[in-house]
């Protein structure tokens, strides 16, 4: 049994490799990105037959993985939590399939919103879909659970959701590798009824899924991933932990004279019998979990009123951000850890900002000059580096909702009477979910200018290759139906400023859909190029 030092994300990737993974798909998004990157490096060094690809978005990634499963091979899909919103349609419908080759969906949540627009908890999606969710408490479990997830998927014919969080994904630990399983052979499913969601088939598939609930519940009750330790000498309080909170609780537990009974939940659906057994041993149950009060709400539905449940709903545990050791200690009635004294140093404020020399800076300068000529201009933006155009000195954008919304919100603003309206989106994001909005605008005949800030890379998540190169984006835009004379390109450099202002001014006054593509590589891409010679 070999040992490796791996990030939690890398442990998932290694677990998938050792479980006989054939193909992985994903869309880059912090904190999940390193899973596919590790697989791509493994392919380069160890296994040319492994496929690990970035896709246009999370939905296309998930759909492709379902087809791999249909062919009998094992597939992994990766994304961050908000990406599961994009893939939700495919994920929810795939639960009605009879999964053939193992299908595992690894989703990394971001409590504390270090690089995300919300804190949503992916356990709700697994519960919503009525499938299994596994939530590792450390990197070793991330490795082992990934292997187990593939086995469960094939055994129960269900997709399995593996839920990670930032701290697990992005911290390292020693991993002990287990046996390596060979890949599945090409073995297409023969029964079309298992893969076709026509209503008369879906009704039966849903009934089969419903009937499977007791099986999942029994597995959860017996799972070693849900350990229950009872202490009959402490009838006052009991504790339930999930995910990373286990580690913080165990640190605090060392300082408790009379240790509470403790249930840790890593396998969902929740083990109801174990929960009742735990609650029956104490008057008060403290729930320590990251994300939403998922377990806590469940408890309030199944436990008698005499048992007091404390957690996020009554602010015993903070509802926002990551769990910390001190949060856990406070909930257990312990003092916070003593902290090392750090001399006070006045640090300059460092708000997020575009890099020096970023091409987006010159794009925003030209755009701002034109927008400044109007009384009520609207600039809708998207998710990516260019969102930093919100901050001074740019102050260039008025909105940011989700991936692709720069385009659709521009349409809405224009149809509500705004003028001029410019949607700003990046090259990778345009291919993710911007194209569909552009088609909508063309269908409606809106008077909108779309600016695609093309820096030839998916920059914010760590320089992943974009799905289509710059020349391809122009063809896509024209192929959608934008009039060729209103598909313009600019080079966002100071020496082209006046020319760029002229082009933007002309296009915002065009009575139709126009697209301006600002083409200049990210400075970090240029640095890499020069570094390689």
XYZ file of C-alpha atoms in Angstrom:
533
model
C 0.000 0.000 0.000
C 1.724 3.203 -1.161
C 1.376 6.644 0.402
C 1.006 10.004 -1.290
C 0.634 13.590 -0.060
C -2.412 14.971 -1.829
C -4.934 17.776 -1.775
C -8.479 16.641 -1.089
C -9.309 17.289 -4.747
C -6.314 15.209 -5.796
C -7.355 12.430 -3.410
C -10.715 12.289 -5.209
C -8.922 12.079 -8.556
C -6.571 9.338 -7.305
C -9.497 7.461 -5.807
C -11.282 7.598 -9.158
C -8.157 6.364 -10.979
C -7.748 3.468 -8.554
C -11.462 2.676 -8.912
C -11.031 2.068 -12.642
C -12.036 5.445 -14.033
C -12.182 5.654 -17.824
C -13.377 9.217 -18.503
C -13.787 12.448 -16.516
C -15.457 15.684 -17.556
C -15.722 18.999 -15.754
C -15.916 22.748 -15.855
C -13.271 24.687 -13.882
C -14.564 26.297 -10.726
C -12.874 26.920 -7.377
C -12.615 24.806 -5.224
C -13.125 21.810 -7.538
C -10.659 22.598 -10.344
C -7.706 20.488 -9.201
C -9.598 17.204 -9.707
C -9.536 17.354 -13.506
C -6.096 18.995 -13.528
C -4.692 16.038 -11.548
C -6.330 13.582 -13.948
C -4.900 15.424 -16.942
C -1.417 15.230 -15.416
C -1.947 11.521 -14.665
C -2.911 10.968 -18.287
C 0.241 12.755 -19.443
C 2.571 10.787 -17.168
C 0.905 7.455 -16.412
C -2.043 6.496 -18.583
C -2.603 7.790 -22.113
C -5.924 5.963 -22.349
C -7.486 8.066 -19.586
C -9.687 10.907 -20.855
C -10.003 14.031 -18.697
C -11.544 17.009 -20.473
C -12.944 20.431 -19.747
C -16.361 21.067 -21.252
C -18.396 24.105 -22.242
C -20.340 23.979 -18.988
C -21.368 21.662 -16.171
C -24.506 20.454 -17.944
C -22.641 19.296 -21.048
C -20.033 17.652 -18.815
C -22.653 15.720 -16.865
C -24.575 14.650 -19.968
C -21.414 13.324 -21.622
C -20.588 11.366 -18.456
C -24.042 9.774 -18.452
C -23.350 8.456 -21.947
C -20.040 6.975 -20.745
C -21.981 5.151 -18.054
C -24.491 3.951 -20.651
C -21.527 2.376 -22.504
C -20.610 0.487 -19.337
C -17.517 2.463 -18.347
C -16.913 4.445 -15.172
C -17.230 8.236 -15.395
C -16.493 11.130 -13.040
C -17.950 14.642 -13.330
C -16.550 17.614 -11.401
C -17.869 21.084 -10.689
C -18.330 23.637 -7.938
C -21.595 23.979 -6.086
C -23.120 26.729 -8.236
C -22.210 24.668 -11.290
C -24.635 22.027 -10.088
C -27.398 24.557 -10.712
C -26.385 24.483 -14.383
C -26.218 20.682 -14.430
C -29.306 20.206 -12.253
C -31.629 19.299 -15.115
C -29.382 16.501 -16.323
C -28.546 15.312 -12.788
C -32.142 15.121 -11.611
C -33.274 13.254 -14.727
C -30.326 10.842 -14.664
C -31.484 9.475 -11.301
C -34.380 7.948 -13.214
C -31.921 6.008 -15.373
C -30.597 2.566 -14.509
C -26.976 3.578 -14.200
C -24.692 1.029 -15.864
C -21.013 1.969 -15.497
C -20.355 3.792 -12.212
C -21.257 7.498 -12.361
C -19.910 9.813 -9.639
C -20.569 13.537 -9.399
C -17.940 15.364 -7.307
C -19.208 18.772 -6.198
C -17.112 21.197 -4.151
C -19.089 23.617 -1.976
C -17.587 26.915 -0.835
C -18.741 27.837 2.692
C -17.533 31.332 3.423
C -17.771 32.273 -0.264
C -14.015 32.559 -0.792
C -14.572 32.623 -4.541
C -18.305 32.194 -5.058
C -21.513 34.163 -5.180
C -23.365 32.035 -2.616
C -22.961 29.245 -0.034
C -25.501 26.712 -1.296
C -25.330 23.202 0.116
C -25.187 20.357 -2.430
C -26.650 17.821 0.017
C -30.059 19.261 -0.843
C -29.612 18.233 -4.471
C -28.846 14.634 -3.494
C -31.867 14.610 -1.189
C -33.996 16.274 -3.881
C -32.939 13.633 -6.403
C -33.363 10.804 -3.855
C -29.875 9.478 -4.341
C -26.807 8.902 -2.174
C -24.508 11.659 -0.951
C -21.098 10.968 0.574
C -19.349 13.728 2.518
C -15.691 13.055 3.501
C -14.286 14.447 6.747
C -10.655 14.305 5.596
C -8.468 13.576 2.572
C -8.198 9.841 3.280
C -11.968 9.562 3.246
C -12.095 11.638 0.067
C -9.949 8.924 -1.532
C -11.828 5.964 -0.066
C -15.295 7.428 -0.549
C -14.610 8.061 -4.225
C -13.803 4.381 -4.686
C -16.842 3.347 -2.684
C -19.040 5.786 -4.620
C -18.302 3.981 -7.882
C -19.100 0.618 -6.286
C -22.386 1.929 -4.857
C -23.303 3.516 -8.168
C -22.958 0.254 -10.055
C -24.534 -1.833 -7.295
C -27.599 0.393 -6.860
C -27.714 1.730 -10.449
C -27.727 5.327 -9.211
C -25.462 8.334 -9.729
C -23.692 9.127 -6.446
C -22.935 12.668 -5.313
C -19.619 13.233 -3.524
C -19.756 16.483 -1.578
C -16.518 18.330 -0.805
C -15.913 21.689 0.845
C -13.134 24.225 0.366
C -11.039 23.214 3.369
C -11.058 19.531 2.372
C -10.429 20.295 -1.304
C -7.523 22.659 -0.750
C -5.553 21.172 2.152
C -3.022 18.347 1.935
C -2.588 15.125 3.891
C -0.950 11.731 3.540
C -3.140 9.282 1.625
C -2.777 5.522 1.858
C -3.715 4.027 -1.471
C -5.640 0.792 -1.677
C -5.981 -1.759 -4.433
C -6.206 -0.594 -8.010
C -9.242 -1.886 -9.865
C -9.072 -2.454 -13.648
C -11.229 -0.319 -15.920
C -14.552 -1.589 -17.147
C -14.669 -2.983 -20.670
C -16.871 -1.386 -23.326
C -20.245 -2.938 -22.561
C -23.205 -0.876 -23.799
C -26.491 -1.174 -21.957
C -28.921 -3.211 -24.053
C -32.173 -2.016 -22.506
C -33.308 1.247 -24.078
C -36.085 1.619 -21.510
C -33.422 2.258 -18.876
C -32.123 5.283 -20.757
C -35.171 6.910 -22.286
C -37.204 9.272 -20.145
C -40.491 9.001 -22.001
C -43.355 9.591 -19.556
C -44.615 5.998 -19.523
C -41.090 4.790 -18.805
C -40.293 7.608 -16.367
C -43.314 6.764 -14.216
C -42.020 3.213 -13.744
C -38.446 4.423 -13.212
C -39.639 6.855 -10.542
C -41.637 4.128 -8.827
C -38.518 1.912 -8.840
C -36.537 4.773 -7.319
C -39.158 5.276 -4.614
C -39.183 1.583 -3.741
C -35.412 1.707 -3.341
C -35.604 4.108 -0.366
C -35.556 1.378 2.318
C -32.480 -0.156 0.693
C -30.612 3.161 0.832
C -31.767 3.746 4.404
C -30.509 0.318 5.504
C -27.110 0.891 3.879
C -26.875 4.258 5.611
C -27.737 2.756 9.014
C -25.056 0.087 8.637
C -22.415 2.301 7.058
C -19.102 2.702 8.864
C -19.168 6.262 7.517
C -21.877 7.045 10.095
C -20.177 6.059 13.400
C -22.223 6.357 16.607
C -20.508 6.454 20.030
C -22.835 6.498 23.052
C -21.893 7.646 26.559
C -24.566 6.694 29.080
C -22.874 8.815 31.753
C -23.699 12.066 29.963
C -27.476 12.512 29.657
C -27.335 16.270 29.200
C -25.974 16.731 25.705
C -25.187 14.770 22.535
C -23.435 15.918 19.358
C -23.946 15.338 15.637
C -21.220 16.384 13.214
C -20.905 16.275 9.436
C -17.944 16.648 7.081
C -14.992 18.715 8.279
C -16.764 19.632 11.544
C -15.829 16.160 12.856
C -12.181 17.216 13.175
C -12.961 20.432 15.017
C -15.310 18.660 17.395
C -12.697 16.003 18.179
C -10.230 18.767 19.069
C -12.759 20.310 21.452
C -13.802 16.939 22.869
C -10.337 16.402 24.354
C -11.027 19.248 26.795
C -14.437 17.975 27.923
C -14.490 16.144 31.248
C -17.625 14.181 30.421
C -17.693 13.439 26.705
C -21.117 13.573 25.017
C -22.531 10.822 22.881
C -21.527 11.512 19.293
C -22.866 10.632 15.839
C -20.921 11.592 12.739
C -22.855 11.544 9.450
C -20.972 11.109 6.165
C -23.469 8.920 4.300
C -26.864 10.251 3.218
C -29.809 9.545 3.306
C -29.505 10.181 7.013
C -29.420 7.228 9.447
C -32.719 7.896 11.227
C -32.438 5.020 13.707
C -28.977 6.120 14.822
C -30.211 9.693 15.181
C -33.114 8.543 17.382
C -30.784 6.355 19.442
C -28.433 9.281 19.990
C -31.240 11.710 20.828
C -32.727 9.190 23.230
C -29.516 9.357 25.254
C -29.604 13.110 25.957
C -31.878 16.103 26.572
C -30.047 18.352 24.155
C -28.481 17.706 20.722
C -25.942 20.101 19.214
C -25.595 19.870 15.428
C -22.275 21.094 14.023
C -22.337 21.161 10.232
C -20.986 23.317 7.410
C -23.349 24.690 4.816
C -27.062 24.920 5.462
C -28.781 23.534 8.628
C -29.569 20.385 6.644
C -29.295 17.824 9.445
C -30.680 20.243 12.031
C -33.924 20.780 10.120
C -34.259 17.054 9.596
C -33.930 16.464 13.338
C -36.691 18.902 14.140
C -38.956 16.796 11.945
C -38.269 13.419 13.553
C -37.381 14.036 17.203
C -39.834 14.569 20.082
C -40.285 18.175 21.216
C -38.704 17.395 24.589
C -35.299 17.147 22.943
C -33.672 20.524 22.443
C -31.859 20.823 19.102
C -29.171 23.495 18.884
C -27.357 24.571 15.748
C -27.568 27.187 13.029
C -31.279 27.822 13.336
C -30.910 29.331 16.818
C -27.403 30.756 16.256
C -25.574 28.341 18.555
C -23.544 27.690 15.388
C -23.108 30.729 13.041
C -25.218 30.417 9.897
C -22.602 32.017 7.636
C -19.083 30.941 6.691
C -16.818 28.026 7.529
C -16.861 26.056 10.767
C -13.760 26.754 12.866
C -12.306 25.033 15.956
C -13.304 28.006 18.118
C -16.902 27.959 16.869
C -17.050 24.315 17.861
C -15.487 24.953 21.298
C -17.905 27.789 22.031
C -20.880 25.553 21.197
C -19.521 22.952 23.619
C -19.168 25.529 26.406
C -15.368 25.713 26.158
C -13.143 28.786 25.974
C -11.610 29.671 22.625
C -8.052 28.519 21.963
C -5.366 30.848 23.190
C -3.919 32.668 20.225
C -0.336 33.685 19.699
C 0.177 37.384 20.145
C 0.724 39.027 16.802
C 2.123 42.549 16.831
C -0.239 45.045 15.288
C 0.908 46.033 11.852
C -0.993 48.509 9.764
C -1.579 46.807 6.468
C -2.734 48.704 3.392
C -6.215 47.800 2.199
C -6.070 45.431 -0.762
C -9.473 45.155 -2.423
C -9.751 42.674 -5.307
C -8.517 44.227 -8.500
C -7.532 43.451 -12.068
C -3.850 42.621 -12.528
C -1.551 45.376 -13.690
C -1.451 45.217 -17.459
C -4.708 43.237 -17.700
C -6.321 43.727 -21.125
C -9.721 44.181 -19.454
C -8.487 47.483 -17.984
C -8.106 48.990 -21.451
C -11.430 47.534 -22.574
C -13.178 49.192 -19.616
C -11.443 52.523 -20.240
C -12.787 52.624 -23.770
C -16.232 51.399 -22.696
C -16.466 53.935 -19.853
C -15.618 56.778 -22.196
C -18.527 55.886 -24.452
C -20.976 55.140 -21.642
C -20.103 58.480 -20.067
C -21.728 60.204 -23.043
C -25.170 58.885 -22.045
C -27.490 59.699 -19.146
C -28.549 56.162 -18.158
C -26.263 53.544 -19.689
C -26.487 49.941 -18.526
C -23.554 47.525 -18.491
C -24.425 43.982 -17.406
C -21.512 41.709 -16.528
C -20.789 38.071 -15.799
C -18.668 35.715 -13.624
C -14.937 36.037 -14.207
C -11.985 38.424 -13.932
C -13.998 41.139 -15.664
C -16.407 41.201 -12.697
C -13.608 43.131 -10.983
C -14.623 46.001 -13.257
C -17.133 46.749 -10.479
C -14.398 48.288 -8.346
C -12.728 51.671 -8.641
C -11.132 53.025 -10.678
C -13.176 51.212 -13.337
C -16.695 51.362 -11.839
C -17.716 49.959 -15.194
C -20.402 47.332 -14.513
C -23.871 47.454 -13.004
C -24.729 43.780 -12.433
C -23.386 40.242 -11.992
C -25.844 37.405 -11.373
C -24.557 34.099 -12.700
C -22.816 32.476 -15.657
C -24.319 33.794 -18.896
C -26.578 36.386 -17.278
C -24.618 39.287 -18.779
C -26.263 38.454 -22.104
C -29.802 37.694 -20.975
C -29.906 40.590 -18.505
C -28.759 42.920 -21.291
C -31.751 41.772 -23.312
C -34.106 42.376 -20.402
C -32.712 45.828 -19.745
C -33.023 46.773 -23.417
C -36.610 45.526 -23.656
C -37.417 47.500 -20.504
C -36.349 50.663 -22.343
C -32.689 51.156 -21.379
C -30.210 52.603 -23.877
C -27.409 52.015 -24.476
C -27.084 48.497 -23.121
C -23.811 46.589 -23.207
C -23.323 43.050 -21.897
C -19.764 42.157 -20.891
C -18.705 38.519 -20.829
C -15.459 36.536 -21.080
C -14.512 34.112 -23.826
C -14.847 31.002 -21.661
C -18.073 32.206 -20.069
C -19.533 33.024 -23.480
C -19.009 29.416 -24.512
C -20.391 28.230 -21.124
C -23.844 29.789 -21.264
C -23.543 33.046 -23.214
C -24.379 31.619 -26.621
C -27.963 30.777 -25.735
C -28.626 34.338 -24.565
C -27.159 35.709 -27.789
C -29.559 33.558 -29.788
C -32.435 34.918 -27.676
C -31.370 38.495 -28.391
C -31.140 37.824 -32.109
C -34.562 36.231 -32.083
C -36.021 39.245 -30.301
C -34.113 41.766 -32.459
C -32.763 43.672 -29.456
C -30.678 46.806 -29.638
C -27.791 45.526 -27.554
C -24.025 45.372 -27.835
C -22.262 42.337 -26.462
C -18.597 42.733 -25.570
C -16.670 39.462 -25.344
C -13.439 40.070 -23.453
C -11.310 37.368 -25.027
C -8.060 36.811 -23.099
C -7.509 33.319 -24.566
C -7.759 31.515 -21.228
C -10.045 30.662 -18.323
C -8.037 32.935 -16.064
C -9.785 33.251 -12.723
C -9.830 29.525 -11.976
C -6.167 28.977 -12.772
C -5.449 29.210 -16.493
C -7.392 26.287 -17.919
C -7.579 26.077 -21.697
C -10.750 27.555 -23.188
C -12.962 25.194 -25.144
C -12.729 27.292 -28.359
C -9.893 29.545 -29.524
C -10.383 33.201 -30.510
C -10.907 32.559 -34.203
C -13.567 30.013 -33.336
C -15.511 32.500 -31.196
C -15.876 34.854 -34.164
C -17.256 31.997 -36.223
C -19.656 31.006 -33.445
C -20.961 34.577 -33.153
C -21.475 34.854 -36.907
C -22.991 31.390 -36.994
C -25.571 32.440 -34.406
C -26.759 35.028 -36.900
C -25.082 38.306 -35.925
C -24.688 40.473 -38.999
C -21.008 40.081 -40.093
C -20.467 43.850 -40.378
C -21.476 44.197 -36.728
C -19.065 41.557 -35.469
C -16.099 43.791 -34.665
C -12.756 43.085 -33.052
C -10.643 45.473 -31.028
C -7.211 45.194 -29.440
C -7.385 46.557 -25.897
C -4.111 48.445 -25.702
C -3.594 52.142 -24.879
C -2.300 52.870 -28.381
C -5.629 51.677 -29.845
C -7.802 53.573 -27.350
C -9.262 56.142 -29.727
C -10.005 53.527 -32.374
C -11.644 51.279 -29.777
C -13.829 54.127 -28.482
C -14.959 54.849 -32.050
C -15.928 51.225 -32.665
C -17.845 50.917 -29.380
C -19.625 54.231 -30.040
C -20.700 53.054 -33.495
C -21.974 49.697 -32.298
C -24.007 50.895 -29.301
C -25.952 53.074 -31.747
C -26.593 50.191 -34.140
C -30.267 49.272 -34.129
C -29.761 45.565 -33.593
C -27.463 43.032 -31.971
C -23.783 43.777 -32.343
C -20.785 41.976 -30.913
C -17.381 43.449 -30.125
C -14.640 40.961 -29.349
C -11.737 42.446 -27.405
C -8.800 40.191 -28.246
C -5.674 40.311 -26.160
C -4.121 37.460 -24.201
C -4.065 37.468 -20.404
C -0.715 38.784 -19.184
C -0.095 35.514 -17.356
C -0.500 33.572 -20.602
C 2.053 35.871 -22.208
C 4.425 35.375 -19.277
C 4.167 31.609 -19.645
C 4.827 31.859 -23.357
C 7.987 33.908 -22.841
C 9.101 31.668 -19.975
C 8.997 28.667 -22.301
C 10.917 30.647 -24.943
